[in-house]
Amino acid sequence: MPLDLWLAFVAACIAILILPGPTILLVLSYALTQGKRVAVGMALGVALGDLVAMSASLLGLGALVLASATLFTVLKWVGAVYLVYLGAKLLRSPPVSMDMAAPKEKPVGEIFTHAAAVTALNPKSIAFFIAFVPQFIRPEAALAPQFVVLIATFVTLAALNALAYALLADRLRARIRRPGVLKWMTRAGGGALISMGALTATMARS
């Protein structure tokens, strides 16, 4: 892959990844309530989710999903229900006060699984990769090496982005002392996840 084409891909990925989506909202919520101890686990979960979604897209699953109304509907509803479920859990979670006892710690493995699932099960990811990645592929060259480079680049950037968000949220968490602030942020994150789940459920097949 030519260096200029790869650099253009990197720039496009960074511009896309910094926009908060369901995955980043989940990362922020966990970082605010669990601290930086879960940052690496969340970043690895995001990396795994993107690896699954992007690999499936490039291996042809994405084209199959877009071509089949049944498969698209199943994947769409699985992702939508999971996003709503996570949002409802956030809305029902007790308010956290930085002046009170720390919230119950969750296993890093559980948080890793959540981050991976919410990233991989979003059907918009597959549709996005199908529309986005081909712009950076040279059809006259061998496809497999290009796929490896593109997948490795995006997954690495996604993991670093999630890690940066988690560490930043942890630093903000350390400075927050009013219980209402964390309560508002947690409720806002839960509401956003539910809204994104609803939007995913209504997403039409192009």
CSV table of C-alpha atoms in Angstrom, one decimal:
chain,number,residue,atom,x,y,z
A,1,MET,CA,0.0,0.0,0.0
A,2,PRO,CA,1.4,3.4,-1.0
A,3,LEU,CA,2.4,5.6,2.0
A,4,ASP,CA,0.2,8.5,1.0
A,5,LEU,CA,-2.8,6.2,0.7
A,6,TRP,CA,-2.1,4.7,4.1
A,7,LEU,CA,-1.7,8.2,5.7
A,8,ALA,CA,-5.0,9.3,4.2
A,9,PHE,CA,-6.6,6.2,5.8
A,10,VAL,CA,-5.0,7.0,9.1
A,11,ALA,CA,-6.3,10.6,9.0
A,12,ALA,CA,-9.8,9.5,8.1
A,13,CYS,CA,-9.9,6.9,10.9
A,14,ILE,CA,-8.8,9.5,13.5
A,15,ALA,CA,-11.5,11.9,12.4
A,16,ILE,CA,-14.1,9.2,12.6
A,17,LEU,CA,-12.9,7.6,15.9
A,18,ILE,CA,-12.8,10.8,18.0
A,19,LEU,CA,-16.6,11.3,17.5
A,20,PRO,CA,-18.3,9.8,20.5
A,21,GLY,CA,-20.5,6.8,19.7
A,22,PRO,CA,-22.0,3.9,21.6
A,23,THR,CA,-18.6,2.4,22.3
A,24,ILE,CA,-17.1,5.6,23.6
A,25,LEU,CA,-20.1,6.3,25.8
A,26,LEU,CA,-19.7,2.9,27.3
A,27,VAL,CA,-16.0,3.5,27.8
A,28,LEU,CA,-16.7,6.9,29.5
A,29,SER,CA,-19.3,5.4,31.8
A,30,TYR,CA,-17.1,2.6,33.0
A,31,ALA,CA,-14.1,4.9,33.4
A,32,LEU,CA,-16.1,7.3,35.5
A,33,THR,CA,-17.4,4.6,37.9
A,34,GLN,CA,-14.6,2.0,37.9
A,35,GLY,CA,-11.5,4.2,37.3
A,36,LYS,CA,-8.4,3.7,35.2
A,37,ARG,CA,-8.0,0.0,36.4
A,38,VAL,CA,-10.4,-1.0,33.6
A,39,ALA,CA,-8.9,1.3,30.9
A,40,VAL,CA,-6.7,-1.4,29.3
A,41,GLY,CA,-9.5,-4.0,29.4
A,42,MET,CA,-11.9,-1.7,27.7
A,43,ALA,CA,-9.4,-0.7,25.1
A,44,LEU,CA,-8.7,-4.4,24.3
A,45,GLY,CA,-12.5,-5.1,24.2
A,46,VAL,CA,-13.0,-2.2,21.7
A,47,ALA,CA,-10.1,-3.6,19.6
A,48,LEU,CA,-11.6,-7.1,19.5
A,49,GLY,CA,-15.0,-5.7,18.6
A,50,ASP,CA,-13.6,-3.7,15.7
A,51,LEU,CA,-11.5,-6.6,14.6
A,52,VAL,CA,-14.5,-8.8,14.4
A,53,ALA,CA,-16.7,-6.2,12.6
A,54,MET,CA,-14.1,-5.1,10.2
A,55,SER,CA,-12.8,-8.6,9.4
A,56,ALA,CA,-16.3,-9.8,8.8
A,57,SER,CA,-17.0,-6.9,6.5
A,58,LEU,CA,-13.9,-7.5,4.4
A,59,LEU,CA,-14.4,-11.2,4.2
A,60,GLY,CA,-17.8,-10.7,2.6
A,61,LEU,CA,-20.2,-11.0,5.5
A,62,GLY,CA,-21.1,-7.4,5.2
A,63,ALA,CA,-22.1,-7.8,1.6
A,64,LEU,CA,-24.2,-10.8,2.5
A,65,VAL,CA,-25.9,-8.9,5.3
A,66,LEU,CA,-26.7,-6.0,3.0
A,67,ALA,CA,-28.0,-8.4,0.4
A,68,SER,CA,-30.3,-10.3,2.8
A,69,ALA,CA,-33.2,-8.6,4.5
A,70,THR,CA,-33.5,-11.4,7.0
A,71,LEU,CA,-29.8,-11.4,8.1
A,72,PHE,CA,-29.8,-7.6,8.2
A,73,THR,CA,-32.9,-7.6,10.4
A,74,VAL,CA,-31.5,-10.2,12.8
A,75,LEU,CA,-28.2,-8.4,13.2
A,76,LYS,CA,-29.9,-5.0,13.5
A,77,TRP,CA,-32.2,-6.1,16.3
A,78,VAL,CA,-29.5,-7.9,18.2
A,79,GLY,CA,-27.4,-4.8,18.2
A,80,ALA,CA,-30.4,-2.5,19.0
A,81,VAL,CA,-31.5,-4.7,21.9
A,82,TYR,CA,-28.1,-4.8,23.4
A,83,LEU,CA,-27.6,-1.1,23.2
A,84,VAL,CA,-30.9,-0.5,24.9
A,85,TYR,CA,-30.0,-3.1,27.6
A,86,LEU,CA,-26.8,-1.3,28.4
A,87,GLY,CA,-28.5,2.1,28.5
A,88,ALA,CA,-31.2,0.8,30.8
A,89,LYS,CA,-28.5,-0.6,33.1
A,90,LEU,CA,-26.8,2.8,33.3
A,91,LEU,CA,-30.1,4.5,34.0
A,92,ARG,CA,-30.9,2.1,36.8
A,93,SER,CA,-27.4,2.2,38.3
A,94,PRO,CA,-27.2,4.0,41.7
A,95,PRO,CA,-25.8,7.5,41.8
A,96,VAL,CA,-22.1,7.7,42.6
A,97,SER,CA,-20.6,10.2,45.0
A,98,MET,CA,-16.8,10.8,45.1
A,99,ASP,CA,-17.1,11.6,48.8
A,100,MET,CA,-18.8,8.3,49.6
A,101,ALA,CA,-17.6,4.7,49.4
A,102,ALA,CA,-16.3,3.6,46.0
A,103,PRO,CA,-18.9,1.7,43.8
A,104,LYS,CA,-18.7,-2.0,43.7
A,105,GLU,CA,-15.9,-3.0,41.4
A,106,LYS,CA,-16.8,-5.1,38.3
A,107,PRO,CA,-14.4,-7.7,36.9
A,108,VAL,CA,-12.3,-6.4,34.1
A,109,GLY,CA,-13.3,-9.5,32.1
A,110,GLU,CA,-16.9,-8.5,32.2
A,111,ILE,CA,-16.1,-5.0,31.1
A,112,PHE,CA,-13.9,-6.3,28.3
A,113,THR,CA,-16.9,-8.4,27.1
A,114,HIS,CA,-19.3,-5.5,27.2
A,115,ALA,CA,-16.9,-3.3,25.2
A,116,ALA,CA,-16.3,-6.0,22.6
A,117,ALA,CA,-19.9,-6.8,22.2
A,118,VAL,CA,-21.3,-3.3,21.9
A,119,THR,CA,-18.6,-2.6,19.3
A,120,ALA,CA,-19.0,-5.7,17.3
A,121,LEU,CA,-22.8,-6.0,17.5
A,122,ASN,CA,-23.5,-2.6,16.1
A,123,PRO,CA,-24.7,-3.3,12.5
A,124,LYS,CA,-23.7,0.2,11.5
A,125,SER,CA,-20.1,-0.9,11.9
A,126,ILE,CA,-20.4,-3.5,9.1
A,127,ALA,CA,-22.3,-1.1,6.9
A,128,PHE,CA,-19.7,1.6,7.6
A,129,PHE,CA,-16.7,-0.5,6.8
A,130,ILE,CA,-18.3,-1.6,3.5
A,131,ALA,CA,-18.8,2.0,2.5
A,132,PHE,CA,-15.5,3.4,4.0
A,133,VAL,CA,-12.7,0.8,3.4
A,134,PRO,CA,-13.0,0.3,-0.4
A,135,GLN,CA,-11.9,3.9,-0.9
A,136,PHE,CA,-8.5,2.9,0.3
A,137,ILE,CA,-8.1,-0.4,-1.6
A,138,ARG,CA,-6.3,-0.8,-4.9
A,139,PRO,CA,-8.2,-3.5,-6.8
A,140,GLU,CA,-5.2,-4.1,-9.1
A,141,ALA,CA,-3.0,-5.2,-6.2
A,142,ALA,CA,-3.2,-8.2,-4.0
A,143,LEU,CA,-6.2,-7.8,-1.6
A,144,ALA,CA,-5.1,-9.9,1.4
A,145,PRO,CA,-2.0,-7.7,2.3
A,146,GLN,CA,-4.1,-4.6,2.0
A,147,PHE,CA,-6.8,-6.0,4.2
A,148,VAL,CA,-4.2,-6.9,6.9
A,149,VAL,CA,-2.7,-3.4,6.9
A,150,LEU,CA,-6.1,-1.7,7.0
A,151,ILE,CA,-7.5,-3.9,9.7
A,152,ALA,CA,-4.4,-3.6,11.9
A,153,THR,CA,-4.3,0.2,11.5
A,154,PHE,CA,-8.0,0.7,12.3
A,155,VAL,CA,-8.0,-1.7,15.3
A,156,THR,CA,-4.8,-0.1,16.7
A,157,LEU,CA,-6.2,3.4,16.4
A,158,ALA,CA,-9.6,2.4,17.9
A,159,ALA,CA,-7.9,0.8,20.9
A,160,LEU,CA,-5.7,3.9,21.5
A,161,ASN,CA,-8.7,6.1,21.1
A,162,ALA,CA,-10.7,4.1,23.7
A,163,LEU,CA,-7.7,4.1,26.1
A,164,ALA,CA,-7.3,7.9,25.8
A,165,TYR,CA,-11.0,8.5,26.5
A,166,ALA,CA,-10.9,6.2,29.5
A,167,LEU,CA,-7.8,7.8,31.0
A,168,LEU,CA,-9.2,11.3,30.4
A,169,ALA,CA,-12.5,10.3,32.0
A,170,ASP,CA,-10.6,8.9,35.0
A,171,ARG,CA,-8.7,12.2,35.5
A,172,LEU,CA,-12.0,14.1,35.3
A,173,ARG,CA,-13.5,11.6,37.8
A,174,ALA,CA,-10.8,12.3,40.3
A,175,ARG,CA,-11.7,16.0,40.2
A,176,ILE,CA,-15.4,15.6,40.5
A,177,ARG,CA,-16.8,15.9,44.0
A,178,ARG,CA,-20.5,16.7,43.6
A,179,PRO,CA,-22.7,13.5,43.4
A,180,GLY,CA,-25.1,15.2,41.0
A,181,VAL,CA,-22.4,15.5,38.3
A,182,LEU,CA,-21.6,11.8,38.0
A,183,LYS,CA,-25.4,11.1,38.3
A,184,TRP,CA,-26.1,13.4,35.4
A,185,MET,CA,-23.3,12.0,33.2
A,186,THR,CA,-24.3,8.4,33.9
A,187,ARG,CA,-28.0,9.1,33.1
A,188,ALA,CA,-27.0,11.0,30.0
A,189,GLY,CA,-24.9,8.1,28.8
A,190,GLY,CA,-27.7,5.7,29.5
A,191,GLY,CA,-30.2,7.8,27.6
A,192,ALA,CA,-27.8,8.2,24.7
A,193,LEU,CA,-27.3,4.4,24.4
A,194,ILE,CA,-31.0,3.8,24.5
A,195,SER,CA,-31.5,6.4,21.8
A,196,MET,CA,-28.8,4.9,19.6
A,197,GLY,CA,-30.4,1.5,20.1
A,198,ALA,CA,-33.7,2.9,18.9
A,199,LEU,CA,-32.0,4.5,15.9
A,200,THR,CA,-30.2,1.3,15.1
A,201,ALA,CA,-33.6,-0.6,15.1
A,202,THR,CA,-35.0,1.9,12.6
A,203,MET,CA,-32.0,1.9,10.3
A,204,ALA,CA,-33.0,1.0,6.8
A,205,ARG,CA,-31.2,-1.3,4.4
A,206,SER,CA,-29.5,0.7,1.6
